[in-house]
PDB file of C-alpha atoms in Angstrom:
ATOM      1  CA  UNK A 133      44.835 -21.308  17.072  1.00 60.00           C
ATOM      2  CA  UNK A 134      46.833 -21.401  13.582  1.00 69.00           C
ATOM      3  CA  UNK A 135      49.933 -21.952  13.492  1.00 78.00           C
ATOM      4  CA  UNK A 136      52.850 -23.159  10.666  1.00 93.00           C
ATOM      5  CA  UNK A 137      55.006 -26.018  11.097  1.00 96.00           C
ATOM      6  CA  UNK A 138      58.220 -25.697  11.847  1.00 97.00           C
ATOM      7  CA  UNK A 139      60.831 -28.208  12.448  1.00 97.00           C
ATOM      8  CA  UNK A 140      62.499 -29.364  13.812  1.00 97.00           C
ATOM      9  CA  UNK A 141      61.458 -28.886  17.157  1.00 96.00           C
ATOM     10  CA  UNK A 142      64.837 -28.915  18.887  1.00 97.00           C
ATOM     11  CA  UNK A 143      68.649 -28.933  17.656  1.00 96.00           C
ATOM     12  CA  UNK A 144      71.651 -29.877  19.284  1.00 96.00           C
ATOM     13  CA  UNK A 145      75.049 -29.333  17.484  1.00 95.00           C
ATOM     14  CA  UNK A 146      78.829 -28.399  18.356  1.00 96.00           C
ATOM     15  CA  UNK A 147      80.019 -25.092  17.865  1.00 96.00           C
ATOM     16  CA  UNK A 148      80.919 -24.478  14.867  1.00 96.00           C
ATOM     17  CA  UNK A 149      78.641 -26.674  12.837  1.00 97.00           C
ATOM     18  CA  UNK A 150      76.040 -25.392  10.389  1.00 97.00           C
ATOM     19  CA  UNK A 151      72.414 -24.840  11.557  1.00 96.00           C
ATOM     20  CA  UNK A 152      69.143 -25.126   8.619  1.00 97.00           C
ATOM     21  CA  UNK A 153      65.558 -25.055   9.846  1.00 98.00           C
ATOM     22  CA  UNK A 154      62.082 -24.623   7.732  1.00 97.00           C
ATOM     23  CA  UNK A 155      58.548 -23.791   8.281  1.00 97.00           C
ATOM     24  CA  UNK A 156      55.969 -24.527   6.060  1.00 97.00           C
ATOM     25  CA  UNK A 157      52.202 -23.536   5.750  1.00 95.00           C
ATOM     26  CA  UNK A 158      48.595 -24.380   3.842  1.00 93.00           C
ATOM     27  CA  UNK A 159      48.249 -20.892   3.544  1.00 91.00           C
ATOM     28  CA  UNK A 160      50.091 -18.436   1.436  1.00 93.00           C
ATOM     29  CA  UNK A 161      51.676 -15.586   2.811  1.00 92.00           C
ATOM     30  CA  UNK A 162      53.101 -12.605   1.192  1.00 88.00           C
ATOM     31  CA  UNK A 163      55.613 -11.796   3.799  1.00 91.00           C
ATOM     32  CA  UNK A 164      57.763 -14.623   5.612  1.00 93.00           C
ATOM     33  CA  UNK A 165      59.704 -13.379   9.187  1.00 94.00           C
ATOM     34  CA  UNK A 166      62.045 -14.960  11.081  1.00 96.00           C
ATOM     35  CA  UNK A 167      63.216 -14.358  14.992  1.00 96.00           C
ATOM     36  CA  UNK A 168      64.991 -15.206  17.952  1.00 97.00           C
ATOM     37  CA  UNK A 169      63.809 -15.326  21.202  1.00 97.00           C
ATOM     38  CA  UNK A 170      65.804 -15.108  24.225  1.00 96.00           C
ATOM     39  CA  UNK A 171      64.597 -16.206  27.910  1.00 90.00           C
ATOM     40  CA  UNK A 172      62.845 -13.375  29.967  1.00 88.00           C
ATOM     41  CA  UNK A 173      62.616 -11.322  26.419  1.00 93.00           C
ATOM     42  CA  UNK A 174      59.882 -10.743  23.689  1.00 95.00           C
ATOM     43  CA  UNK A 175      61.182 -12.028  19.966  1.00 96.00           C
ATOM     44  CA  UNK A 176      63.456  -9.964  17.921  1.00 95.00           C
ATOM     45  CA  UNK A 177      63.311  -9.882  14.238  1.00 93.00           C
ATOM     46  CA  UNK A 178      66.244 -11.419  12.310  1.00 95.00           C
ATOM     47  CA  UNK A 179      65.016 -11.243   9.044  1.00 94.00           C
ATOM     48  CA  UNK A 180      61.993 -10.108   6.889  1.00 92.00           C
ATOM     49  CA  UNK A 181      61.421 -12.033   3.619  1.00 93.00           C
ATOM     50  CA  UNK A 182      58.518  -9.694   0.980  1.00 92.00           C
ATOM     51  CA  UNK A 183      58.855 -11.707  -2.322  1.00 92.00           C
ATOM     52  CA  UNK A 184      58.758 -15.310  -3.614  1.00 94.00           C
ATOM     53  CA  UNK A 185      61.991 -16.927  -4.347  1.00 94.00           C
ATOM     54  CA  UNK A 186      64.041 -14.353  -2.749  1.00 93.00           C
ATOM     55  CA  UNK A 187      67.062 -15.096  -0.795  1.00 96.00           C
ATOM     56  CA  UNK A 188      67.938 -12.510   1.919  1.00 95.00           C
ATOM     57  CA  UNK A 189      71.706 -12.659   4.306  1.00 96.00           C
ATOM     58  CA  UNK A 190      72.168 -11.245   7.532  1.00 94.00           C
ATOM     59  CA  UNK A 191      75.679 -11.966   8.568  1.00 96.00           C
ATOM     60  CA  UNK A 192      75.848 -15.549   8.887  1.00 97.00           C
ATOM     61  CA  UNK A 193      71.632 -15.755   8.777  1.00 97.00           C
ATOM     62  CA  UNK A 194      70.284 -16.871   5.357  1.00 98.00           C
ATOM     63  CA  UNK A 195      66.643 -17.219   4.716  1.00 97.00           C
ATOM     64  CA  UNK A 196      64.302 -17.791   1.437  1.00 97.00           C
ATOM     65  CA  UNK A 197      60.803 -17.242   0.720  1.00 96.00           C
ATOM     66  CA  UNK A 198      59.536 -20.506  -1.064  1.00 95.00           C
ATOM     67  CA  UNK A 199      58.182 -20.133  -4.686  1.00 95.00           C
ATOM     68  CA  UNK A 200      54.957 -21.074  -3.662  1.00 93.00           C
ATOM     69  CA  UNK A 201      54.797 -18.223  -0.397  1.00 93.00           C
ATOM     70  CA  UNK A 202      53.798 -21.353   1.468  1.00 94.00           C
ATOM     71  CA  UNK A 203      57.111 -22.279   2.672  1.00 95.00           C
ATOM     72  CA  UNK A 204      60.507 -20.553   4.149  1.00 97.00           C
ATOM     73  CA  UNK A 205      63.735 -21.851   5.545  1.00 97.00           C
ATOM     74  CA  UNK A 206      66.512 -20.873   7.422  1.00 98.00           C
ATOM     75  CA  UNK A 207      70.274 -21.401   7.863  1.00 98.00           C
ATOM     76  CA  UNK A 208      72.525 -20.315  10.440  1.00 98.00           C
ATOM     77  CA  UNK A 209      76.410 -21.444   9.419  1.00 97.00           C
ATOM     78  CA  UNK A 210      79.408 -21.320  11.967  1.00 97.00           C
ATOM     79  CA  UNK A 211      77.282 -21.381  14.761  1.00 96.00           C
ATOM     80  CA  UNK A 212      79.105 -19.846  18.030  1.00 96.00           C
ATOM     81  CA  UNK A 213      77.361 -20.267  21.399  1.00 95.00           C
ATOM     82  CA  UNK A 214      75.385 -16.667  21.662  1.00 95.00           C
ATOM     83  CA  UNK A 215      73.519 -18.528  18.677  1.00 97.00           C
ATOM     84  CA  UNK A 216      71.644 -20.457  21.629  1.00 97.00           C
ATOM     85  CA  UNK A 217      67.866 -19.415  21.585  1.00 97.00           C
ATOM     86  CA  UNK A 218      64.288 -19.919  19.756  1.00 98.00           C
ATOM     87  CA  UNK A 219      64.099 -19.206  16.274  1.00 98.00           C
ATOM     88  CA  UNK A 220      60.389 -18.911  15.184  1.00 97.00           C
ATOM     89  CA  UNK A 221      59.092 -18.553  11.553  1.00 97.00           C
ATOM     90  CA  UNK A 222      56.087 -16.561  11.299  1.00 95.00           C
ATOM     91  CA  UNK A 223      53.908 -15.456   8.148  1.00 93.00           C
ATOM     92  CA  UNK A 224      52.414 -11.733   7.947  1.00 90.00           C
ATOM     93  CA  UNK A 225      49.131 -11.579   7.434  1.00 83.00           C
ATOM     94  CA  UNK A 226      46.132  -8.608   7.254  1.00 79.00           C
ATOM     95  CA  UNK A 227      46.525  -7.883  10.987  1.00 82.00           C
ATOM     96  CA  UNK A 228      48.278 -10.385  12.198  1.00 89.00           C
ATOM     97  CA  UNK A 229      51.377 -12.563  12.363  1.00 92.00           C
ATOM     98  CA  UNK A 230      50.680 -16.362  12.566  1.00 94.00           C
ATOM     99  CA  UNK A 231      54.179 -17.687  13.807  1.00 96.00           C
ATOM    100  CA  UNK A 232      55.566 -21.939  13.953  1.00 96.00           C
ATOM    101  CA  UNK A 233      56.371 -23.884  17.338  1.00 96.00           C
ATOM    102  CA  UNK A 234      59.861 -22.406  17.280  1.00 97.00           C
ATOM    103  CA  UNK A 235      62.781 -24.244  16.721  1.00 97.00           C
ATOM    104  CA  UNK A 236      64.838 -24.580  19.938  1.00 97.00           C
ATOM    105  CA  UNK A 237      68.577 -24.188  19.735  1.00 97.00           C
ATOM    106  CA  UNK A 238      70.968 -25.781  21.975  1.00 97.00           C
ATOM    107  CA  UNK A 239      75.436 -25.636  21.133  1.00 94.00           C
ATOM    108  CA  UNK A 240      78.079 -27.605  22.941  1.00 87.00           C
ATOM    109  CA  UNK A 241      80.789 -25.494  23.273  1.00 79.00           C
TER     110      UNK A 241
ATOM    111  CA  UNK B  14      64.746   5.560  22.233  1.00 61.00           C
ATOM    112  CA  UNK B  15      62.831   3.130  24.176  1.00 76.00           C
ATOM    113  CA  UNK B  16      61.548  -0.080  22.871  1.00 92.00           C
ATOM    114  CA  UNK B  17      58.375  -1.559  23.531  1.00 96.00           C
ATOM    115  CA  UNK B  18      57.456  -1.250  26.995  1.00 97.00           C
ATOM    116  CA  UNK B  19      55.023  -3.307  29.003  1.00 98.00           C
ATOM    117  CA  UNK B  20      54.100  -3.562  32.578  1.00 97.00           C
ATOM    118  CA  UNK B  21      54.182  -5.215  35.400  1.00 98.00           C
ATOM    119  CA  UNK B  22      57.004  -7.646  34.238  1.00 97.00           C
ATOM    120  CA  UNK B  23      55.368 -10.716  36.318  1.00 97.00           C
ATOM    121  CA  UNK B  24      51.803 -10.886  38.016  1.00 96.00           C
ATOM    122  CA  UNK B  25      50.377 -13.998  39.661  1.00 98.00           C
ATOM    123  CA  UNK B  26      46.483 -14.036  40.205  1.00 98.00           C
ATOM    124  CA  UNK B  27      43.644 -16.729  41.624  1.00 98.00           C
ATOM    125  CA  UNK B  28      41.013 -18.111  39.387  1.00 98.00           C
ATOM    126  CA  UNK B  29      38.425 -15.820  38.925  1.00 98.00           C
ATOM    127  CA  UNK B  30      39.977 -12.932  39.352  1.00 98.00           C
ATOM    128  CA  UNK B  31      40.804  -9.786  36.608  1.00 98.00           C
ATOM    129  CA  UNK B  32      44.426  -8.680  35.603  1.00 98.00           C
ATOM    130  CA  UNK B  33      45.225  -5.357  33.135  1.00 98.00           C
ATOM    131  CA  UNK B  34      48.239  -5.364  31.534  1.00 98.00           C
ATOM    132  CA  UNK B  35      49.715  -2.185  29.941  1.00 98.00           C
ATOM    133  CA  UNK B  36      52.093  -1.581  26.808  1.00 98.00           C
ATOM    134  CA  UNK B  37      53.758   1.613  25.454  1.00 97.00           C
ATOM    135  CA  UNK B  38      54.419   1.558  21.781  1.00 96.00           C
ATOM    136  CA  UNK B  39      57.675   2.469  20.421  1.00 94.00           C
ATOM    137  CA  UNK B  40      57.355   6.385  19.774  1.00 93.00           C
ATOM    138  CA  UNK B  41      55.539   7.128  16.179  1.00 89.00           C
ATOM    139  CA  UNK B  42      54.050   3.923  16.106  1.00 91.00           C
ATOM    140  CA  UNK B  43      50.421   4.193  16.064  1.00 91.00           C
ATOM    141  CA  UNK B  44      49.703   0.285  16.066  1.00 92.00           C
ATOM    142  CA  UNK B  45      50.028  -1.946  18.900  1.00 95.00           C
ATOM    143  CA  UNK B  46      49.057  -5.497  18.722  1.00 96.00           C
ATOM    144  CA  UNK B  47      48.941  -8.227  21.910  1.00 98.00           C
ATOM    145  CA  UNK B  48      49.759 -12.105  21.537  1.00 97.00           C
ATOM    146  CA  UNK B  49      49.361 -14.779  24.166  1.00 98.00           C
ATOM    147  CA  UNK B  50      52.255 -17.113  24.350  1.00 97.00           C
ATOM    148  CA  UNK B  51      51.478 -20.582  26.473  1.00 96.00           C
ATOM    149  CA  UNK B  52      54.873 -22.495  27.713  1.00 93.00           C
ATOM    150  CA  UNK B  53      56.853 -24.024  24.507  1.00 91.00           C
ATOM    151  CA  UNK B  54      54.067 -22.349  21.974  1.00 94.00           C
ATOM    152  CA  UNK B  55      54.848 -19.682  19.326  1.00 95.00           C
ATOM    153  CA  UNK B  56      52.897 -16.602  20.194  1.00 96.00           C
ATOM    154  CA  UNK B  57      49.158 -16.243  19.224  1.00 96.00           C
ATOM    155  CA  UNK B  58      47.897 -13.584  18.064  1.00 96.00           C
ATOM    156  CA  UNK B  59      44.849 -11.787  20.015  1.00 97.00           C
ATOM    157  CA  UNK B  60      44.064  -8.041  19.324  1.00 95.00           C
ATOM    158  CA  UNK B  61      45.517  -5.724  17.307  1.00 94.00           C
ATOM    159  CA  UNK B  62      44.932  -1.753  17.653  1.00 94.00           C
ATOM    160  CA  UNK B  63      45.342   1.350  15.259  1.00 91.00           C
ATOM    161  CA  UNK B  64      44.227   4.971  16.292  1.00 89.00           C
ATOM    162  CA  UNK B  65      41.971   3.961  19.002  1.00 91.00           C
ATOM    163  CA  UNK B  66      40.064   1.377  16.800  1.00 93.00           C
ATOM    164  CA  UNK B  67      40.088  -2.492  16.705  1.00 94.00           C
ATOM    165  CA  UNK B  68      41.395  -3.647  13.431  1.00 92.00           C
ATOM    166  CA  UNK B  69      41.626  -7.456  14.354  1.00 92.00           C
ATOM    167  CA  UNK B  70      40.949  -9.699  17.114  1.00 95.00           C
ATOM    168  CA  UNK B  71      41.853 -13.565  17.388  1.00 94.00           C
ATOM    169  CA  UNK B  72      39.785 -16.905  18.238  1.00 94.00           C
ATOM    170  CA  UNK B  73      40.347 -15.994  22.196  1.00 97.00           C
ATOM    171  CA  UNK B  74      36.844 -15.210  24.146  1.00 97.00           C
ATOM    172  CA  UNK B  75      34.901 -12.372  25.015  1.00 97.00           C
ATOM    173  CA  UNK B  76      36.912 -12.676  28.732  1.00 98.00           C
ATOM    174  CA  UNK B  77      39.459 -10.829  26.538  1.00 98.00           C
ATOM    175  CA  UNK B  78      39.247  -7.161  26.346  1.00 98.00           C
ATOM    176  CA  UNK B  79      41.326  -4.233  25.045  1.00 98.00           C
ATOM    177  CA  UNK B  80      41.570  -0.887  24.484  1.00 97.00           C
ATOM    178  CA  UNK B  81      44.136   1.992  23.038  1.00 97.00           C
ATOM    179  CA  UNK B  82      44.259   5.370  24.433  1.00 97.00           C
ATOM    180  CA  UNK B  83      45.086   8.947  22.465  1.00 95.00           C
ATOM    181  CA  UNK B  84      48.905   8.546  23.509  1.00 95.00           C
ATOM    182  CA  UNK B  85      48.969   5.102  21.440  1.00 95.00           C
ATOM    183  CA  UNK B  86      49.381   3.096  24.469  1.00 97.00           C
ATOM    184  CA  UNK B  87      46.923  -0.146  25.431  1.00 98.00           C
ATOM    185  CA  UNK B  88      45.853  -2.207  28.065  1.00 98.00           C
ATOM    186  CA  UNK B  89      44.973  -5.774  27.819  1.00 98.00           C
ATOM    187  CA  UNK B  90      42.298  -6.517  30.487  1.00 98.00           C
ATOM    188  CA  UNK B  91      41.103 -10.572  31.164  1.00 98.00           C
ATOM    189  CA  UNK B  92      38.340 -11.261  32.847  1.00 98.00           C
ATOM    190  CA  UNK B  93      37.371 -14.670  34.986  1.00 98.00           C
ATOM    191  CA  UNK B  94      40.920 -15.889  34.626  1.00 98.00           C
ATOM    192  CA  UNK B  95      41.458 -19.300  34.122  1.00 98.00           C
ATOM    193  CA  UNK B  96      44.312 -21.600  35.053  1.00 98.00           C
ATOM    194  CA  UNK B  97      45.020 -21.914  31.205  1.00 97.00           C
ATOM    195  CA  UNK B  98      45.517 -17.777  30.918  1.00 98.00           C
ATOM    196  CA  UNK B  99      48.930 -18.729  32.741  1.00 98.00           C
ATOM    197  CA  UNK B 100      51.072 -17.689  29.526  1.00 97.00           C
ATOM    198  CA  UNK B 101      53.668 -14.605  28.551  1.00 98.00           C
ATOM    199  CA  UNK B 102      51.764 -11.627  26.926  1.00 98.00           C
ATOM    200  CA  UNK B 103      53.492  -9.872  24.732  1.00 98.00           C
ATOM    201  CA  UNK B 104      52.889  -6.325  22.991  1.00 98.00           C
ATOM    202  CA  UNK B 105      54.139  -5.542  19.720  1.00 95.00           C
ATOM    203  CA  UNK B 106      53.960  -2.421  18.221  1.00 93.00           C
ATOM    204  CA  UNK B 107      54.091  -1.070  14.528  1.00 89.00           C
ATOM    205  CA  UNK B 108      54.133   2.164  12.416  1.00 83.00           C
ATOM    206  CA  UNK B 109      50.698   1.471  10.477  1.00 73.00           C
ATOM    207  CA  UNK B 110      47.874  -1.896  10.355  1.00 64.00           C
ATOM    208  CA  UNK B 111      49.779  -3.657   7.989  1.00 61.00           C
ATOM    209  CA  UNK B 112      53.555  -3.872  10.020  1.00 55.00           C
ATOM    210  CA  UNK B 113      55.194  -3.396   6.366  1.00 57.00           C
ATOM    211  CA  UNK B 114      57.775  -2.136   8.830  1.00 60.00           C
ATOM    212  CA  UNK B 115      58.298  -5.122  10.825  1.00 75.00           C
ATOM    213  CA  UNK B 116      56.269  -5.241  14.352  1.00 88.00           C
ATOM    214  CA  UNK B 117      58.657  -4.800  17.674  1.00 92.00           C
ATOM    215  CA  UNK B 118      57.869  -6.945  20.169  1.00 96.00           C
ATOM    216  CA  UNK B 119      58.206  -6.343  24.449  1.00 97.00           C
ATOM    217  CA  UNK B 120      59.332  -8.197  26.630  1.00 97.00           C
ATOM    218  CA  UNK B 121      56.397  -9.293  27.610  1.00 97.00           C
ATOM    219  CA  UNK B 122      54.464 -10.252  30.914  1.00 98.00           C
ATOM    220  CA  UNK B 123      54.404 -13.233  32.717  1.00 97.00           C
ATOM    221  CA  UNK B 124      50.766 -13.872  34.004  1.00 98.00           C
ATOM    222  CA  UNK B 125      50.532 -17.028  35.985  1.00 98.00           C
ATOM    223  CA  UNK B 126      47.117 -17.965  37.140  1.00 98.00           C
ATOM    224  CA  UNK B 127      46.723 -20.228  41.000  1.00 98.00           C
TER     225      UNK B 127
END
């Protein structure tokens, strides 16, 4: 099935340290999503990106919509340990939402 | 208000066999879509579902069946399952086709195939 690409794979970093991930597609998408999944739970939105170029903050989330709407990124700063998870990009389309590999998180306290 | 609900929360099945798994939308939300996600995999899409009526279905074979009642809710049904069905399904629902509003996923069922 399609998917993005999305990397890197895995991350393992101290507490404390900055966190940047990206995701990148052949396709264009109008609307760019990031979440976080848990173990034992379904994926919960973090943040919902509608317009090329723009730049949109959740706390100490930050995530852009590339120019071209075939690209996104994400950066987490100060990460603390409830950080820990898999952050998947995933691009809206028609019906659907076509999401990356996931990025898995891992912090040494 | 309750979230996304789906049930059972884990099911284990033989080869061959046929599993239904059910999902209640969030209330108001007419949509409800169902994705497939294998071990270390993003989530794929499969079917999605507005007012009764299939509005998108995903490269996954004719084993794969759905269907949305009046009350919004859906069952996934999968026929002749194979070991490779093992996976988490997940549910998401949404206020219209187009989740302008963001989709809200379950937690999911874990459907592991012997």
């Amino acid at each position: 099935g399609q998917q993005l690409n999305q990397s890197p794979q895995s991350m393992f970093i101290q507490e404390g340290e900055d966190v940047s991930m990206n995701c990148t597609s052949s396709s264009i998408f109008n609307t760019w999503l990031w979440y976080k999944q848990e173990p034992g739970e379904g994926p919960v939105l973090l943040i919902a990106l509608y317009k090329a170029g723009e730049l949109t903050s959740n706390g100490r989330l930050t995530a852009q919509f590339g120019i071209t709407r075939k690209d996104s990124f994400l950066n987490i700063s100060a990460s603390i340990p409830s950080d820990v998870g898999i952050y998947f990009c995933a691009g809206q389309g028609a019906q659907k939402l076509v999401f990356g590999q996931g990025t898995r998180l891992t912090i040494n306290p | 208000d309750a979230g996304v609900t789906q049930s059972p929360t884990h099911l284990i099945k033989t080869r061959g066999q046929q599993v239904t798994l059910r999902c209640s939308p969030i209330s108001g939300h007419k949509s409800v879509s169902w994705y497939q996600q294998v071990l270390g995999q993003g989530p794929q899409f499969i079917f999605q579902y507005y007012e009764k009526e299939e509005r998108g279905r995903g490269n996954f074979p004719d084993r794969f069946s759905a269907r949305q009642f009046p009350n919004y809710s859906s069952e996934l049904n999968v026929n002749a399952l194979l070991l490779g069905d093992s996976a988490l399904y997940l549910c998401a629902s949404s206020l219209a086709v187009v989740g302008s509003y963001g989709y809200t996923f379950g937690s999911g069922t874990r459907l592991t195939v012997v």
